[in-house]
């Protein structure tokens, strides 16, 4: 299907200052759902801790304001990320939320400078998905937001910016990251004899000893000695790594997470971390390693291996291109009419795909065959993954046009050697993009005009 099968992975901003769009929406949605469930009883603690205030501007990025209601909405999603853990102090959460929103605004404005846009229909589809996934209607979602003193427009703006940032990253950062065949072979060799290499689950904890960018050699040497001292203590019998992290780590989240980074596929950790713990058993601590941020002392908490199996989806679609004669809204309206015809039995998906789809799959009734994760662009794949077999999506806009998607079947399948190489290539690309993300964000934010505002007295 032409470029739709580009090897594009939805990398979600900096691990420290950004969240995945889907994770952000899900977190906000779950948080709102929790508030909705509590609505009939006592007021939530977070609401009690944050009294209703008139909205006001807290910062200006370039020419766009960031309001207090935006910060409060973002705090909700941060609280959900710390669910089940000790919550950071309220002011620390607020500052984290504000810094994330400042970076988000700078990136979204850069996206506008590149001529990128997100249509209102796509934003409303994302909001409808949040509501549906949390067992409520959009109207009920609006009510919950209102009860928290958060304008619905704040949520719309935040989602729109996140989608814009995704487009910007795909256009300006992803193409600069390449993966060689030699890297793929080395990656496979590293995981030789293991299950699906990119999906090997590993849970790490870290203590970060930050090194300032302008540190002198003497300062850096002193910090390295401090890291080495902590490493020695962490290796001692009965040492409490988590207490050491809370007491010594310069990671802002360490006080709440105790240094635990969480179980995730090895591909979601930086190369530096994986190389440091290669060959270490669960419970072992690696010597300090140096990154651009400072010195890291890393402990292996758990290692898991998943079966060499991948979930495949058989999917079909109808694609309408955007042209001067056919706007995006025209395509959306036409596909909404197609969906209605299919659901009311007036036409079949296969027939409409053959008649209308502007894609090579049209001759096959839009059938794209069996696909594995990572084959499609994020907007397409995200919606596809949410569909149950037989379900048809609302129109989905991507850079290739507007799609109507139907999932036909799902199955578990063994990875072939070629698929293993594709997984390895995807994992390496994903990791390299994530490693480049922090600098990419810093470069864009440093070029933006930022003005902080004091709250009204």
Short mmCIF file of C-alpha atoms in Angstrom, two decimals:
data_model
loop_
_atom_site.label_atom_id
_atom_site.label_comp_id
_atom_site.label_asym_id
_atom_site.label_seq_id
_atom_site.Cartn_x
_atom_site.Cartn_y
_atom_site.Cartn_z
CA UNK A 1 0.00 0.00 0.00
CA UNK A 2 2.76 2.31 -1.05
CA UNK A 3 4.26 4.27 1.85
CA UNK A 4 1.69 3.15 4.41
CA UNK A 5 3.89 0.21 5.33
CA UNK A 6 6.82 2.49 6.17
CA UNK A 7 8.73 1.11 9.11
CA UNK A 8 7.49 3.88 11.38
CA UNK A 9 7.16 3.29 15.08
CA UNK A 10 5.21 5.64 17.29
CA UNK A 11 7.95 6.84 19.59
CA UNK A 12 6.59 8.98 22.28
CA UNK A 13 8.62 11.94 23.27
CA UNK A 14 11.28 12.05 25.98
CA UNK A 15 10.96 9.43 28.67
CA UNK A 16 11.33 12.15 31.27
CA UNK A 17 9.33 15.02 29.86
CA UNK A 18 6.89 13.38 27.49
CA UNK A 19 4.41 10.58 27.37
CA UNK A 20 3.12 8.56 24.50
CA UNK A 21 0.08 10.03 22.95
CA UNK A 22 -1.86 6.86 23.56
CA UNK A 23 -0.42 6.56 27.06
CA UNK A 24 -1.25 10.19 27.79
CA UNK A 25 -4.78 9.81 26.55
CA UNK A 26 -5.21 6.53 28.34
CA UNK A 27 -3.80 7.92 31.57
CA UNK A 28 -5.99 10.98 31.41
CA UNK A 29 -8.94 8.82 30.50
CA UNK A 30 -8.35 6.39 33.38
CA UNK A 31 -7.90 9.26 35.76
CA UNK A 32 -11.11 10.85 34.60
CA UNK A 33 -12.87 7.50 34.78
CA UNK A 34 -11.74 7.14 38.37
CA UNK A 35 -13.09 10.59 39.13
CA UNK A 36 -16.36 9.66 37.48
CA UNK A 37 -16.66 6.54 39.63
CA UNK A 38 -15.99 8.60 42.74
CA UNK A 39 -18.44 11.29 41.71
CA UNK A 40 -21.32 9.74 43.58
CA UNK A 41 -19.35 9.68 46.81
CA UNK A 42 -16.72 11.78 48.46
CA UNK A 43 -14.72 14.27 46.44
CA UNK A 44 -11.43 12.86 45.12
CA UNK A 45 -8.31 13.70 47.08
CA UNK A 46 -6.75 15.43 44.11
CA UNK A 47 -9.78 17.67 43.75
CA UNK A 48 -9.71 18.49 47.44
CA UNK A 49 -6.03 19.33 47.20
CA UNK A 50 -6.60 21.63 44.22
CA UNK A 51 -9.46 24.08 44.86
CA UNK A 52 -11.40 25.49 41.93
CA UNK A 53 -9.68 28.66 40.70
CA UNK A 54 -10.36 31.18 38.00
CA UNK A 55 -8.20 30.40 34.99
CA UNK A 56 -5.10 32.48 34.33
CA UNK A 57 -1.95 32.42 32.21
CA UNK A 58 1.10 30.78 33.81
CA UNK A 59 3.52 30.95 30.88
CA UNK A 60 3.83 32.17 27.31
CA UNK A 61 5.71 30.15 24.70
CA UNK A 62 6.41 32.19 21.59
CA UNK A 63 2.97 33.75 21.17
CA UNK A 64 0.85 31.05 22.78
CA UNK A 65 -0.27 31.09 26.43
CA UNK A 66 -0.29 28.12 28.80
CA UNK A 67 -3.12 28.38 31.29
CA UNK A 68 -3.57 27.10 34.80
CA UNK A 69 -6.39 24.82 33.64
CA UNK A 70 -4.00 23.16 31.18
CA UNK A 71 -1.50 22.54 33.96
CA UNK A 72 -4.21 21.09 36.22
CA UNK A 73 -5.40 18.77 33.47
CA UNK A 74 -1.84 17.57 32.89
CA UNK A 75 -1.36 16.99 36.61
CA UNK A 76 -4.26 14.51 36.45
CA UNK A 77 -2.42 12.38 33.90
CA UNK A 78 0.79 12.56 35.95
CA UNK A 79 -1.07 11.41 39.06
CA UNK A 80 -2.29 8.38 37.12
CA UNK A 81 1.28 7.52 36.12
CA UNK A 82 2.16 7.35 39.83
CA UNK A 83 -0.89 5.23 40.68
CA UNK A 84 0.01 2.71 43.35
CA UNK A 85 3.22 4.57 44.20
CA UNK A 86 4.10 7.37 46.54
CA UNK A 87 2.93 10.58 44.88
CA UNK A 88 5.49 13.37 44.48
CA UNK A 89 4.63 16.60 46.32
CA UNK A 90 1.85 18.61 44.68
CA UNK A 91 4.16 21.49 43.72
CA UNK A 92 6.69 19.10 42.16
CA UNK A 93 3.91 17.52 40.07
CA UNK A 94 2.73 20.96 39.02
CA UNK A 95 6.24 21.98 37.91
CA UNK A 96 6.65 18.71 35.99
CA UNK A 97 3.32 19.33 34.24
CA UNK A 98 4.24 22.93 33.41
CA UNK A 99 7.63 21.98 31.95
CA UNK A 100 6.03 19.26 29.83
CA UNK A 101 3.44 21.71 28.51
CA UNK A 102 6.10 24.32 27.69
CA UNK A 103 8.04 21.80 25.62
CA UNK A 104 4.83 20.51 24.06
CA UNK A 105 3.80 24.02 23.02
CA UNK A 106 7.22 24.80 21.52
CA UNK A 107 7.14 21.59 19.51
CA UNK A 108 3.55 22.08 18.35
CA UNK A 109 4.36 25.59 17.14
CA UNK A 110 7.38 24.26 15.28
CA UNK A 111 5.02 21.74 13.64
CA UNK A 112 2.81 24.62 12.47
CA UNK A 113 5.88 26.30 10.99
CA UNK A 114 6.38 23.15 8.92
CA UNK A 115 2.83 23.46 7.63
CA UNK A 116 1.54 20.50 9.64
CA UNK A 117 -2.06 20.46 10.78
CA UNK A 118 -4.42 18.19 12.71
CA UNK A 119 -8.04 18.40 11.65
CA UNK A 120 -10.76 18.73 14.31
CA UNK A 121 -12.29 15.42 13.25
CA UNK A 122 -9.12 13.52 14.22
CA UNK A 123 -9.06 15.22 17.63
CA UNK A 124 -12.72 14.38 18.23
CA UNK A 125 -12.09 10.76 17.24
CA UNK A 126 -9.31 10.56 19.83
CA UNK A 127 -11.58 12.03 22.49
CA UNK A 128 -14.37 9.62 21.57
CA UNK A 129 -11.91 6.75 21.93
CA UNK A 130 -10.92 7.92 25.42
CA UNK A 131 -14.55 8.10 26.46
CA UNK A 132 -15.42 4.72 24.92
CA UNK A 133 -12.41 2.99 26.50
CA UNK A 134 -13.51 4.25 29.90
CA UNK A 135 -17.16 3.30 29.61
CA UNK A 136 -18.58 6.78 29.19
CA UNK A 137 -19.94 9.02 26.49
CA UNK A 138 -18.23 12.20 25.32
CA UNK A 139 -20.92 14.19 27.14
CA UNK A 140 -20.12 12.32 30.37
CA UNK A 141 -16.42 12.97 29.80
CA UNK A 142 -17.14 16.68 29.42
CA UNK A 143 -19.08 16.60 32.68
CA UNK A 144 -16.21 14.96 34.57
CA UNK A 145 -13.76 17.53 33.22
CA UNK A 146 -16.12 20.34 34.20
CA UNK A 147 -16.40 18.98 37.73
CA UNK A 148 -12.61 19.16 37.95
CA UNK A 149 -12.66 22.76 36.75
CA UNK A 150 -11.00 21.83 33.45
CA UNK A 151 -12.48 23.30 30.25
CA UNK A 152 -13.15 20.72 27.55
CA UNK A 153 -11.23 22.96 25.16
CA UNK A 154 -8.11 22.37 27.26
CA UNK A 155 -8.29 18.64 26.57
CA UNK A 156 -8.94 19.26 22.88
CA UNK A 157 -5.94 21.55 22.64
CA UNK A 158 -3.63 19.16 24.49
CA UNK A 159 -4.58 16.21 22.30
CA UNK A 160 -4.24 18.28 19.15
CA UNK A 161 -0.75 19.38 20.16
CA UNK A 162 0.34 15.83 20.92
CA UNK A 163 -0.83 14.66 17.51
CA UNK A 164 1.00 17.55 15.87
CA UNK A 165 4.19 16.65 17.71
CA UNK A 166 3.91 13.10 16.42
CA UNK A 167 3.72 14.38 12.85
CA UNK A 168 6.67 16.69 13.42
CA UNK A 169 8.79 13.89 14.81
CA UNK A 170 7.92 11.62 11.90
CA UNK A 171 8.85 14.31 9.40
CA UNK A 172 11.98 15.83 10.96
CA UNK A 173 13.54 13.29 13.33
CA UNK A 174 12.65 9.77 12.19
CA UNK A 175 14.16 10.10 8.69
CA UNK A 176 17.53 11.07 10.19
CA UNK A 177 17.81 7.76 12.05
CA UNK A 178 19.05 4.81 10.01
CA UNK A 179 19.75 1.17 10.89
CA UNK A 180 22.43 -0.81 9.08
CA UNK A 181 22.34 -4.53 8.33
CA UNK A 182 25.42 -4.92 10.53
CA UNK A 183 23.51 -3.43 13.47
CA UNK A 184 20.66 -5.86 12.88
CA UNK A 185 22.98 -8.86 12.82
CA UNK A 186 24.80 -7.69 15.95
CA UNK A 187 21.48 -7.23 17.71
CA UNK A 188 20.33 -10.72 16.80
CA UNK A 189 23.65 -12.17 17.90
CA UNK A 190 23.31 -10.42 21.25
CA UNK A 191 19.96 -12.12 21.82
CA UNK A 192 20.99 -15.41 20.27
CA UNK A 193 19.13 -18.34 21.79
CA UNK A 194 16.53 -16.10 23.37
CA UNK A 195 12.94 -15.54 22.41
CA UNK A 196 11.75 -12.65 20.27
CA UNK A 197 14.75 -10.35 20.96
CA UNK A 198 12.95 -7.05 20.88
CA UNK A 199 10.33 -8.31 23.31
CA UNK A 200 12.53 -9.76 26.03
CA UNK A 201 11.12 -8.21 29.18
CA UNK A 202 13.55 -6.69 31.64
CA UNK A 203 12.95 -4.58 34.74
CA UNK A 204 15.73 -2.21 35.76
CA UNK A 205 16.28 0.31 38.52
CA UNK A 206 18.80 3.13 38.39
CA UNK A 207 20.53 5.76 40.48
CA UNK A 208 21.47 8.81 38.42
CA UNK A 209 24.35 11.04 39.47
CA UNK A 210 23.80 14.01 37.18
CA UNK A 211 26.74 15.84 35.63
CA UNK A 212 26.02 19.47 34.64
CA UNK A 213 26.71 20.35 31.02
CA UNK A 214 29.32 22.94 32.05
CA UNK A 215 31.00 20.75 34.70
CA UNK A 216 34.76 21.14 35.05
CA UNK A 217 36.99 18.03 34.87
CA UNK A 218 37.45 18.24 38.63
CA UNK A 219 33.70 18.34 39.23
CA UNK A 220 33.12 15.43 36.89
CA UNK A 221 35.83 13.40 38.61
CA UNK A 222 34.21 14.08 41.99
CA UNK A 223 30.80 13.00 40.71
CA UNK A 224 32.30 9.85 39.21
CA UNK A 225 33.83 9.04 42.59
CA UNK A 226 30.44 9.58 44.21
CA UNK A 227 28.84 7.17 41.72
CA UNK A 228 31.53 4.59 42.38
CA UNK A 229 30.99 4.91 46.13
CA UNK A 230 27.24 4.36 45.73
CA UNK A 231 27.91 1.36 43.48
CA UNK A 232 30.13 -0.14 46.19
CA UNK A 233 27.39 0.36 48.78
CA UNK A 234 24.78 -1.15 46.43
CA UNK A 235 26.86 -4.32 46.07
CA UNK A 236 27.16 -4.86 49.81
CA UNK A 237 25.23 -7.74 51.34
CA UNK A 238 21.75 -6.63 52.42
CA UNK A 239 22.07 -3.27 50.64
CA UNK A 240 18.77 -1.50 49.97
CA UNK A 241 19.13 -0.23 46.41
CA UNK A 242 15.76 1.53 46.56
CA UNK A 243 16.73 3.51 49.66
CA UNK A 244 20.02 4.44 48.02
CA UNK A 245 18.09 5.67 44.97
CA UNK A 246 15.73 7.79 47.03
CA UNK A 247 18.61 9.30 48.98
CA UNK A 248 21.09 9.87 46.17
CA UNK A 249 19.52 9.80 42.69
CA UNK A 250 19.24 13.07 40.79
CA UNK A 251 16.34 11.69 38.76
CA UNK A 252 13.35 13.89 39.74
CA UNK A 253 11.08 10.84 39.82
CA UNK A 254 13.33 8.80 42.13
CA UNK A 255 11.63 9.94 45.32
CA UNK A 256 8.40 8.38 44.11
CA UNK A 257 9.65 5.48 41.97
CA UNK A 258 12.64 4.54 44.19
CA UNK A 259 14.64 4.33 40.97
CA UNK A 260 12.49 1.60 39.40
CA UNK A 261 12.08 2.13 35.67
CA UNK A 262 9.57 -0.69 35.19
CA UNK A 263 9.35 -3.90 33.20
CA UNK A 264 9.45 -3.29 29.47
CA UNK A 265 10.89 -4.87 26.32
CA UNK A 266 14.66 -4.56 26.09
CA UNK A 267 14.13 -2.47 22.96
CA UNK A 268 12.57 0.27 25.10
CA UNK A 269 15.75 0.82 27.13
CA UNK A 270 18.76 2.79 25.87
CA UNK A 271 21.55 0.75 24.30
CA UNK A 272 23.84 1.94 27.08
CA UNK A 273 21.65 0.36 29.76
CA UNK A 274 21.24 -2.96 27.93
CA UNK A 275 24.97 -3.20 27.25
CA UNK A 276 25.71 -2.47 30.92
CA UNK A 277 23.53 -5.33 32.18
CA UNK A 278 24.28 -7.88 29.45
CA UNK A 279 25.03 -11.17 31.16
CA UNK A 280 23.92 -9.97 34.60
CA UNK A 281 21.42 -12.06 36.53
CA UNK A 282 18.42 -10.64 38.38
CA UNK A 283 19.60 -8.88 41.52
CA UNK A 284 23.01 -7.90 40.12
CA UNK A 285 24.22 -4.29 39.93
CA UNK A 286 26.27 -2.98 37.02
CA UNK A 287 29.25 -0.63 37.52
CA UNK A 288 28.55 3.06 36.79
CA UNK A 289 28.15 3.96 33.13
CA UNK A 290 28.41 7.45 31.67
CA UNK A 291 25.74 9.04 29.47
CA UNK A 292 25.09 12.59 28.43
CA UNK A 293 23.03 13.03 31.60
CA UNK A 294 25.62 11.73 34.05
CA UNK A 295 26.61 8.47 35.74
CA UNK A 296 24.09 5.63 36.03
CA UNK A 297 24.22 2.78 38.54
CA UNK A 298 21.84 0.13 37.20
CA UNK A 299 20.36 -2.88 38.96
CA UNK A 300 18.62 -5.80 37.23
CA UNK A 301 15.37 -6.46 39.07
CA UNK A 302 13.79 -9.05 36.76
CA UNK A 303 14.43 -10.75 33.44
CA UNK A 304 11.67 -12.40 31.48
CA UNK A 305 11.46 -13.98 28.06
CA UNK A 306 8.28 -14.03 26.05
CA UNK A 307 7.43 -16.79 23.60
CA UNK A 308 8.64 -16.33 20.05
CA UNK A 309 5.15 -15.43 18.98
CA UNK A 310 3.62 -12.31 17.50
CA UNK A 311 -0.03 -11.29 17.16
CA UNK A 312 -0.95 -10.96 13.50
CA UNK A 313 -3.98 -9.07 12.26
CA UNK A 314 -5.81 -9.58 8.99
CA UNK A 315 -7.11 -6.16 8.00
CA UNK A 316 -8.62 -4.35 5.05
CA UNK A 317 -9.26 -0.70 4.30
CA UNK A 318 -10.71 1.84 1.92
CA UNK A 319 -8.30 4.70 1.20
CA UNK A 320 -9.37 8.07 -0.22
CA UNK A 321 -6.62 10.46 -1.25
CA UNK A 322 -6.70 14.17 -0.41
CA UNK A 323 -6.63 16.33 -3.53
CA UNK A 324 -7.66 19.82 -4.62
CA UNK A 325 -10.95 18.31 -5.70
CA UNK A 326 -11.42 16.19 -2.57
CA UNK A 327 -10.68 17.77 0.79
CA UNK A 328 -10.02 15.77 3.93
CA UNK A 329 -13.50 16.60 5.20
CA UNK A 330 -15.02 15.45 1.89
CA UNK A 331 -13.21 12.12 2.27
CA UNK A 332 -14.33 11.77 5.89
CA UNK A 333 -17.96 12.43 4.98
CA UNK A 334 -17.83 9.95 2.10
CA UNK A 335 -16.34 7.21 4.29
CA UNK A 336 -18.89 7.86 7.04
CA UNK A 337 -21.57 7.30 4.42
CA UNK A 338 -19.78 4.09 3.32
CA UNK A 339 -19.70 2.85 6.89
CA UNK A 340 -23.41 3.47 7.25
CA UNK A 341 -24.12 1.54 4.04
CA UNK A 342 -22.06 -1.42 5.22
CA UNK A 343 -23.59 -1.51 8.70
CA UNK A 344 -27.14 -1.28 7.33
CA UNK A 345 -26.53 -4.01 4.77
CA UNK A 346 -26.85 -1.74 1.73
CA UNK A 347 -23.32 -2.60 0.55
CA UNK A 348 -20.34 -4.77 1.48
CA UNK A 349 -16.94 -3.51 2.52
CA UNK A 350 -15.32 -5.50 -0.29
CA UNK A 351 -17.60 -3.98 -2.92
CA UNK A 352 -17.05 -0.39 -1.80
CA UNK A 353 -13.28 -0.94 -1.57
CA UNK A 354 -13.19 -2.23 -5.13
CA UNK A 355 -15.26 0.73 -6.34
CA UNK A 356 -13.73 3.57 -4.35
CA UNK A 357 -10.38 2.77 -2.71
CA UNK A 358 -7.45 4.65 -4.21
CA UNK A 359 -4.91 2.03 -3.17
CA UNK A 360 -3.36 -1.01 -4.84
CA UNK A 361 -5.37 -3.24 -2.48
CA UNK A 362 -8.65 -2.12 -4.08
CA UNK A 363 -8.65 -5.07 -6.51
CA UNK A 364 -8.60 -7.39 -3.48
CA UNK A 365 -11.48 -5.62 -1.79
CA UNK A 366 -9.07 -3.59 0.31
CA UNK A 367 -7.55 -6.73 1.88
CA UNK A 368 -4.03 -6.05 3.19
CA UNK A 369 -3.52 -9.64 4.32
CA UNK A 370 -1.92 -10.74 7.58
CA UNK A 371 0.23 -8.01 9.14
CA UNK A 372 2.53 -7.84 12.16
CA UNK A 373 2.93 -4.96 14.63
CA UNK A 374 4.90 -1.99 13.32
CA UNK A 375 3.97 -2.37 9.65
CA UNK A 376 1.74 0.69 9.42
CA UNK A 377 1.96 4.34 10.37
CA UNK A 378 0.94 5.06 13.97
CA UNK A 379 -2.45 6.62 13.32
CA UNK A 380 -3.54 3.61 11.26
CA UNK A 381 -2.08 0.96 13.55
CA UNK A 382 -3.40 2.54 16.74
CA UNK A 383 -6.98 2.41 15.46
CA UNK A 384 -6.51 -1.06 13.96
CA UNK A 385 -5.31 -2.42 17.30
CA UNK A 386 -8.40 -1.08 19.06
CA UNK A 387 -10.82 -2.85 16.72
CA UNK A 388 -12.27 -6.27 17.44
CA UNK A 389 -12.64 -8.74 14.55
CA UNK A 390 -15.55 -7.62 12.40
CA UNK A 391 -15.57 -4.04 13.66
CA UNK A 392 -15.24 -1.05 11.32
CA UNK A 393 -13.50 2.15 12.38
CA UNK A 394 -14.57 5.72 11.89
CA UNK A 395 -12.57 7.49 9.17
CA UNK A 396 -8.88 7.75 10.09
CA UNK A 397 -6.68 10.51 8.66
CA UNK A 398 -2.98 9.77 7.98
CA UNK A 399 -0.44 11.43 5.74
CA UNK A 400 -1.56 9.08 2.95
CA UNK A 401 -5.20 10.12 3.01
CA UNK A 402 -8.31 9.03 4.91
CA UNK A 403 -8.99 5.36 5.66
CA UNK A 404 -11.95 3.24 6.67
CA UNK A 405 -10.52 0.18 8.45
CA UNK A 406 -11.98 -3.23 9.20
CA UNK A 407 -10.26 -5.99 11.18
CA UNK A 408 -11.18 -9.43 9.88
CA UNK A 409 -9.21 -11.87 12.08
CA UNK A 410 -6.38 -12.15 14.59
CA UNK A 411 -4.00 -15.02 15.31
CA UNK A 412 -0.80 -15.86 17.16
CA UNK A 413 2.07 -16.76 14.85
CA UNK A 414 5.68 -17.88 15.19
CA UNK A 415 8.25 -15.33 14.03
CA UNK A 416 10.14 -16.35 10.90
CA UNK A 417 13.85 -15.46 10.57
CA UNK A 418 12.89 -12.57 8.28
CA UNK A 419 10.34 -11.32 10.79
CA UNK A 420 12.96 -11.54 13.52
CA UNK A 421 15.18 -9.26 11.45
CA UNK A 422 12.30 -6.86 10.95
CA UNK A 423 11.63 -6.86 14.70
CA UNK A 424 15.31 -6.27 15.38
CA UNK A 425 15.48 -3.42 12.86
CA UNK A 426 12.34 -1.86 14.35
CA UNK A 427 13.69 -2.19 17.88
CA UNK A 428 17.01 -0.59 16.99
CA UNK A 429 15.34 2.25 15.09
CA UNK A 430 12.93 2.82 17.95
CA UNK A 431 15.74 2.93 20.49
CA UNK A 432 17.93 5.24 18.40
CA UNK A 433 15.06 7.66 17.85
CA UNK A 434 14.33 7.69 21.56
CA UNK A 435 17.98 8.37 22.34
CA UNK A 436 17.95 11.30 19.90
CA UNK A 437 14.69 12.63 21.27
CA UNK A 438 15.97 14.56 24.27
CA UNK A 439 18.44 16.60 22.24
CA UNK A 440 15.82 17.16 19.54
CA UNK A 441 13.39 18.53 22.12
CA UNK A 442 16.05 20.66 23.81
CA UNK A 443 17.13 22.17 20.48
CA UNK A 444 13.60 23.19 19.59
CA UNK A 445 12.74 24.49 23.07
CA UNK A 446 15.98 26.48 23.38
CA UNK A 447 15.09 28.43 20.23
CA UNK A 448 11.64 29.39 21.56
CA UNK A 449 10.79 32.54 23.51
CA UNK A 450 9.47 31.52 26.95
CA UNK A 451 8.02 33.90 29.53
CA UNK A 452 6.91 32.72 32.96
CA UNK A 453 3.99 34.48 34.65
CA UNK A 454 3.20 34.78 38.36
CA UNK A 455 -0.33 33.81 39.43
CA UNK A 456 -2.68 36.72 40.12
CA UNK A 457 -2.73 37.96 43.69
#
